[in-house]
PDB file of C-alpha atoms in Angstrom:
ATOM      1  CA  UNK A 462     140.235 119.366  74.777  1.00 61.00           C
ATOM      2  CA  UNK A 463     144.470 120.504  73.693  1.00 63.00           C
ATOM      3  CA  UNK A 464     144.271 121.001  77.638  1.00 62.00           C
ATOM      4  CA  UNK A 465     142.923 117.897  78.490  1.00 62.00           C
ATOM      5  CA  UNK A 466     145.570 116.300  76.026  1.00 69.00           C
ATOM      6  CA  UNK A 467     143.364 114.534  73.214  1.00 77.00           C
ATOM      7  CA  UNK A 468     144.171 112.443  71.034  1.00 83.00           C
ATOM      8  CA  UNK A 469     144.362 113.411  67.411  1.00 86.00           C
ATOM      9  CA  UNK A 470     141.498 110.467  66.380  1.00 90.00           C
ATOM     10  CA  UNK A 471     139.098 111.383  69.160  1.00 89.00           C
ATOM     11  CA  UNK A 472     139.502 114.927  67.892  1.00 88.00           C
ATOM     12  CA  UNK A 473     138.643 114.064  64.038  1.00 92.00           C
ATOM     13  CA  UNK A 474     135.589 111.403  65.429  1.00 94.00           C
ATOM     14  CA  UNK A 475     134.088 114.799  67.630  1.00 91.00           C
ATOM     15  CA  UNK A 476     134.415 116.590  64.254  1.00 93.00           C
ATOM     16  CA  UNK A 477     132.846 114.142  61.987  1.00 96.00           C
ATOM     17  CA  UNK A 478     129.720 113.225  64.478  1.00 96.00           C
ATOM     18  CA  UNK A 479     129.487 117.257  64.132  1.00 95.00           C
ATOM     19  CA  UNK A 480     129.244 117.455  60.355  1.00 96.00           C
ATOM     20  CA  UNK A 481     125.641 116.151  60.313  1.00 96.00           C
ATOM     21  CA  UNK A 482     124.394 118.807  62.827  1.00 94.00           C
ATOM     22  CA  UNK A 483     126.317 121.379  60.393  1.00 95.00           C
ATOM     23  CA  UNK A 484     124.992 119.764  56.956  1.00 95.00           C
ATOM     24  CA  UNK A 485     121.094 119.516  58.495  1.00 94.00           C
ATOM     25  CA  UNK A 486     121.546 123.406  58.088  1.00 94.00           C
ATOM     26  CA  UNK A 487     123.679 124.378  55.396  1.00 96.00           C
ATOM     27  CA  UNK A 488     122.509 121.790  52.953  1.00 96.00           C
ATOM     28  CA  UNK A 489     118.819 123.325  52.455  1.00 96.00           C
ATOM     29  CA  UNK A 490     120.892 127.149  52.923  1.00 97.00           C
ATOM     30  CA  UNK A 491     122.630 126.372  50.027  1.00 96.00           C
ATOM     31  CA  UNK A 492     120.026 124.646  47.891  1.00 96.00           C
ATOM     32  CA  UNK A 493     117.938 128.430  48.683  1.00 96.00           C
ATOM     33  CA  UNK A 494     121.050 130.528  47.683  1.00 96.00           C
ATOM     34  CA  UNK A 495     121.995 128.345  44.350  1.00 95.00           C
ATOM     35  CA  UNK A 496     118.191 128.771  42.888  1.00 94.00           C
ATOM     36  CA  UNK A 497     118.171 132.414  43.781  1.00 94.00           C
ATOM     37  CA  UNK A 498     121.757 133.022  42.491  1.00 95.00           C
ATOM     38  CA  UNK A 499     120.562 130.965  39.256  1.00 91.00           C
ATOM     39  CA  UNK A 500     117.774 132.022  38.160  1.00 91.00           C
ATOM     40  CA  UNK A 501     118.963 135.794  39.219  1.00 92.00           C
ATOM     41  CA  UNK A 502     121.607 135.587  37.432  1.00 93.00           C
ATOM     42  CA  UNK A 503     119.507 134.352  33.875  1.00 90.00           C
ATOM     43  CA  UNK A 504     117.019 137.441  34.928  1.00 90.00           C
ATOM     44  CA  UNK A 505     119.912 139.479  34.533  1.00 92.00           C
ATOM     45  CA  UNK A 506     120.984 138.971  31.894  1.00 90.00           C
ATOM     46  CA  UNK A 507     117.547 138.614  30.258  1.00 90.00           C
ATOM     47  CA  UNK A 508     118.724 134.338  29.183  1.00 90.00           C
ATOM     48  CA  UNK A 509     115.149 133.958  30.937  1.00 87.00           C
ATOM     49  CA  UNK A 510     113.262 136.147  28.663  1.00 88.00           C
ATOM     50  CA  UNK A 511     115.410 134.758  25.788  1.00 91.00           C
ATOM     51  CA  UNK A 512     114.164 130.882  27.137  1.00 89.00           C
ATOM     52  CA  UNK A 513     110.816 131.914  27.301  1.00 88.00           C
ATOM     53  CA  UNK A 514     110.124 133.784  24.015  1.00 90.00           C
ATOM     54  CA  UNK A 515     111.635 130.528  22.593  1.00 91.00           C
ATOM     55  CA  UNK A 516     108.687 128.715  23.545  1.00 90.00           C
ATOM     56  CA  UNK A 517     110.171 127.472  26.549  1.00 88.00           C
ATOM     57  CA  UNK A 518     107.593 127.079  29.949  1.00 87.00           C
ATOM     58  CA  UNK A 519     108.167 128.419  33.211  1.00 84.00           C
ATOM     59  CA  UNK A 520     107.745 124.687  34.535  1.00 87.00           C
ATOM     60  CA  UNK A 521     109.830 123.804  32.766  1.00 89.00           C
ATOM     61  CA  UNK A 522     112.931 126.074  33.187  1.00 86.00           C
ATOM     62  CA  UNK A 523     112.524 125.463  36.923  1.00 89.00           C
ATOM     63  CA  UNK A 524     112.265 121.470  36.705  1.00 93.00           C
ATOM     64  CA  UNK A 525     115.905 121.004  37.527  1.00 93.00           C
ATOM     65  CA  UNK A 526     115.688 123.120  40.761  1.00 92.00           C
ATOM     66  CA  UNK A 527     112.754 121.050  41.028  1.00 94.00           C
ATOM     67  CA  UNK A 528     114.340 117.901  40.883  1.00 96.00           C
ATOM     68  CA  UNK A 529     117.562 119.226  42.890  1.00 96.00           C
ATOM     69  CA  UNK A 530     115.190 120.653  45.630  1.00 95.00           C
ATOM     70  CA  UNK A 531     113.391 116.675  45.749  1.00 97.00           C
ATOM     71  CA  UNK A 532     116.287 115.461  46.094  1.00 97.00           C
ATOM     72  CA  UNK A 533     118.136 117.256  48.771  1.00 96.00           C
ATOM     73  CA  UNK A 534     115.004 117.159  50.507  1.00 96.00           C
ATOM     74  CA  UNK A 535     114.535 113.182  51.059  1.00 97.00           C
ATOM     75  CA  UNK A 536     118.805 113.698  51.659  1.00 97.00           C
ATOM     76  CA  UNK A 537     117.714 115.989  54.736  1.00 96.00           C
ATOM     77  CA  UNK A 538     115.068 113.906  55.830  1.00 96.00           C
ATOM     78  CA  UNK A 539     117.321 111.145  55.916  1.00 96.00           C
ATOM     79  CA  UNK A 540     119.887 112.704  57.480  1.00 96.00           C
ATOM     80  CA  UNK A 541     117.610 114.371  60.214  1.00 95.00           C
ATOM     81  CA  UNK A 542     115.789 111.210  61.178  1.00 96.00           C
ATOM     82  CA  UNK A 543     118.126 108.408  61.102  1.00 97.00           C
ATOM     83  CA  UNK A 544     122.260 109.862  60.845  1.00 97.00           C
ATOM     84  CA  UNK A 545     121.329 112.942  63.393  1.00 96.00           C
ATOM     85  CA  UNK A 546     119.906 110.721  65.975  1.00 96.00           C
ATOM     86  CA  UNK A 547     122.392 108.387  65.916  1.00 97.00           C
ATOM     87  CA  UNK A 548     125.573 110.903  65.464  1.00 96.00           C
ATOM     88  CA  UNK A 549     124.196 113.474  68.897  1.00 95.00           C
ATOM     89  CA  UNK A 550     124.029 109.745  70.819  1.00 93.00           C
ATOM     90  CA  UNK A 551     127.701 108.753  69.937  1.00 94.00           C
ATOM     91  CA  UNK A 552     128.731 112.570  70.315  1.00 93.00           C
ATOM     92  CA  UNK A 553     127.804 112.926  73.669  1.00 89.00           C
ATOM     93  CA  UNK A 554     128.987 109.836  74.599  1.00 87.00           C
ATOM     94  CA  UNK A 555     132.663 110.422  72.814  1.00 88.00           C
ATOM     95  CA  UNK A 556     132.551 114.273  74.330  1.00 83.00           C
ATOM     96  CA  UNK A 557     131.974 112.829  77.978  1.00 81.00           C
ATOM     97  CA  UNK A 558     135.254 110.264  77.172  1.00 78.00           C
ATOM     98  CA  UNK A 559     137.089 113.423  75.817  1.00 77.00           C
ATOM     99  CA  UNK A 560     136.162 115.123  79.028  1.00 72.00           C
ATOM    100  CA  UNK A 561     136.957 112.652  81.231  1.00 70.00           C
ATOM    101  CA  UNK A 562     140.055 111.566  79.754  1.00 69.00           C
ATOM    102  CA  UNK A 563     142.776 110.758  81.974  1.00 66.00           C
ATOM    103  CA  UNK A 564     140.984 113.275  84.837  1.00 71.00           C
ATOM    104  CA  UNK A 565     142.741 111.378  87.531  1.00 65.00           C
ATOM    105  CA  UNK A 566     146.036 112.192  85.863  1.00 66.00           C
ATOM    106  CA  UNK A 567     144.797 115.945  85.528  1.00 75.00           C
ATOM    107  CA  UNK A 568     145.122 116.699  89.107  1.00 80.00           C
ATOM    108  CA  UNK A 569     148.048 118.012  90.234  1.00 83.00           C
ATOM    109  CA  UNK A 570     149.856 117.432  93.552  1.00 88.00           C
ATOM    110  CA  UNK A 571     149.742 119.592  96.273  1.00 89.00           C
ATOM    111  CA  UNK A 572     147.409 121.797  94.312  1.00 87.00           C
ATOM    112  CA  UNK A 573     143.618 122.898  95.011  1.00 86.00           C
ATOM    113  CA  UNK A 574     141.363 121.508  92.340  1.00 82.00           C
ATOM    114  CA  UNK A 575     138.548 122.695  91.305  1.00 78.00           C
ATOM    115  CA  UNK A 576     137.216 120.339  88.815  1.00 75.00           C
ATOM    116  CA  UNK A 577     134.372 119.049  91.047  1.00 72.00           C
ATOM    117  CA  UNK A 578     132.324 121.804  91.861  1.00 76.00           C
ATOM    118  CA  UNK A 579     131.168 122.399  94.445  1.00 82.00           C
ATOM    119  CA  UNK A 580     133.957 120.425  95.881  1.00 84.00           C
ATOM    120  CA  UNK A 581     137.493 121.003  96.367  1.00 86.00           C
ATOM    121  CA  UNK A 582     140.151 118.589  96.218  1.00 86.00           C
ATOM    122  CA  UNK A 583     143.969 118.586  97.458  1.00 89.00           C
ATOM    123  CA  UNK A 584     146.329 115.625  96.609  1.00 90.00           C
ATOM    124  CA  UNK A 585     149.606 115.070  98.068  1.00 91.00           C
ATOM    125  CA  UNK A 586     151.042 112.786  95.795  1.00 90.00           C
ATOM    126  CA  UNK A 587     150.065 111.105  92.798  1.00 85.00           C
ATOM    127  CA  UNK A 588     151.596 107.652  90.654  1.00 81.00           C
ATOM    128  CA  UNK A 589     149.649 105.829  88.056  1.00 75.00           C
ATOM    129  CA  UNK A 590     146.523 107.177  88.646  1.00 73.00           C
ATOM    130  CA  UNK A 591     146.343 106.270  92.316  1.00 83.00           C
ATOM    131  CA  UNK A 592     146.107 109.748  94.941  1.00 86.00           C
ATOM    132  CA  UNK A 593     147.875 109.253  98.387  1.00 90.00           C
ATOM    133  CA  UNK A 594     146.878 111.899 100.582  1.00 91.00           C
ATOM    134  CA  UNK A 595     143.619 112.945  99.764  1.00 89.00           C
ATOM    135  CA  UNK A 596     141.265 116.030 101.279  1.00 90.00           C
ATOM    136  CA  UNK A 597     138.141 116.599  99.927  1.00 87.00           C
ATOM    137  CA  UNK A 598     136.058 119.568 101.078  1.00 87.00           C
ATOM    138  CA  UNK A 599     133.612 121.998 100.152  1.00 82.00           C
ATOM    139  CA  UNK A 600     134.473 124.724  98.043  1.00 76.00           C
ATOM    140  CA  UNK A 601     132.365 127.371  99.852  1.00 78.00           C
ATOM    141  CA  UNK A 602     132.232 126.998 103.513  1.00 74.00           C
ATOM    142  CA  UNK A 603     128.885 127.174 104.343  1.00 74.00           C
ATOM    143  CA  UNK A 604     127.189 126.807 107.936  1.00 79.00           C
ATOM    144  CA  UNK A 605     128.269 122.829 107.933  1.00 81.00           C
ATOM    145  CA  UNK A 606     131.160 122.025 105.974  1.00 81.00           C
ATOM    146  CA  UNK A 607     132.189 118.701 104.750  1.00 84.00           C
ATOM    147  CA  UNK A 608     135.542 117.770 104.967  1.00 86.00           C
ATOM    148  CA  UNK A 609     136.939 114.029 104.007  1.00 88.00           C
ATOM    149  CA  UNK A 610     140.770 113.210 104.643  1.00 91.00           C
ATOM    150  CA  UNK A 611     141.383 109.634 103.164  1.00 91.00           C
ATOM    151  CA  UNK A 612     144.818 107.850 102.575  1.00 91.00           C
ATOM    152  CA  UNK A 613     144.207 107.133  98.678  1.00 91.00           C
ATOM    153  CA  UNK A 614     141.793 107.436  95.931  1.00 88.00           C
ATOM    154  CA  UNK A 615     141.098 106.996  92.861  1.00 84.00           C
ATOM    155  CA  UNK A 616     138.726 108.776  90.082  1.00 82.00           C
ATOM    156  CA  UNK A 617     136.569 106.441  88.148  1.00 78.00           C
ATOM    157  CA  UNK A 618     134.186 106.662  84.920  1.00 76.00           C
ATOM    158  CA  UNK A 619     131.241 104.935  84.600  1.00 77.00           C
ATOM    159  CA  UNK A 620     130.111 104.585  80.860  1.00 70.00           C
ATOM    160  CA  UNK A 621     126.728 104.110  81.125  1.00 75.00           C
ATOM    161  CA  UNK A 622     125.653 106.554  83.517  1.00 76.00           C
ATOM    162  CA  UNK A 623     128.294 108.923  82.220  1.00 74.00           C
ATOM    163  CA  UNK A 624     129.142 109.591  85.832  1.00 79.00           C
ATOM    164  CA  UNK A 625     132.894 110.205  87.314  1.00 78.00           C
ATOM    165  CA  UNK A 626     132.920 107.920  90.776  1.00 82.00           C
ATOM    166  CA  UNK A 627     135.666 109.157  93.339  1.00 83.00           C
ATOM    167  CA  UNK A 628     137.041 106.369  95.221  1.00 85.00           C
ATOM    168  CA  UNK A 629     138.844 106.801  98.352  1.00 89.00           C
ATOM    169  CA  UNK A 630     140.175 104.139 100.963  1.00 89.00           C
ATOM    170  CA  UNK A 631     140.618 104.545 104.712  1.00 87.00           C
ATOM    171  CA  UNK A 632     138.388 107.769 104.504  1.00 85.00           C
ATOM    172  CA  UNK A 633     137.373 109.815 107.677  1.00 83.00           C
TER     173      UNK A 633
END
């Protein structure tokens, strides 16, 4: 993210869209931990015994825990059924945009780039997202190595299919 120069607003959105995933795991664990600590503390200080001897039933003592359990179960249900799928879809699209942000500007002139594996890309000049003197070949030579040379080229993002397309002009 830092190497690609992603704006701070996009990073904040990535973090926020990751929260439902985190909350779906931590809310049940937090409830279990809180219940164990609370009941354990009552038992270790003999307050549980004192409350029972005062005539309170175990059900009445556990009623707040049950209420919290039901409330957090509903929250987690809403979170997992509606919010989590929406957030995961948005997160996937945002991650793709962040990964491909300024991809044409990330290509350094006169340096072989391996971001498009299994292809190696070499660009003579870069100006305003346009490449001049493009050389594209297989990164690992084999029996039939393909080599493409073009006068100009640029990378275009296709958001629907989440693909990068390399458009070359006057290619051989």
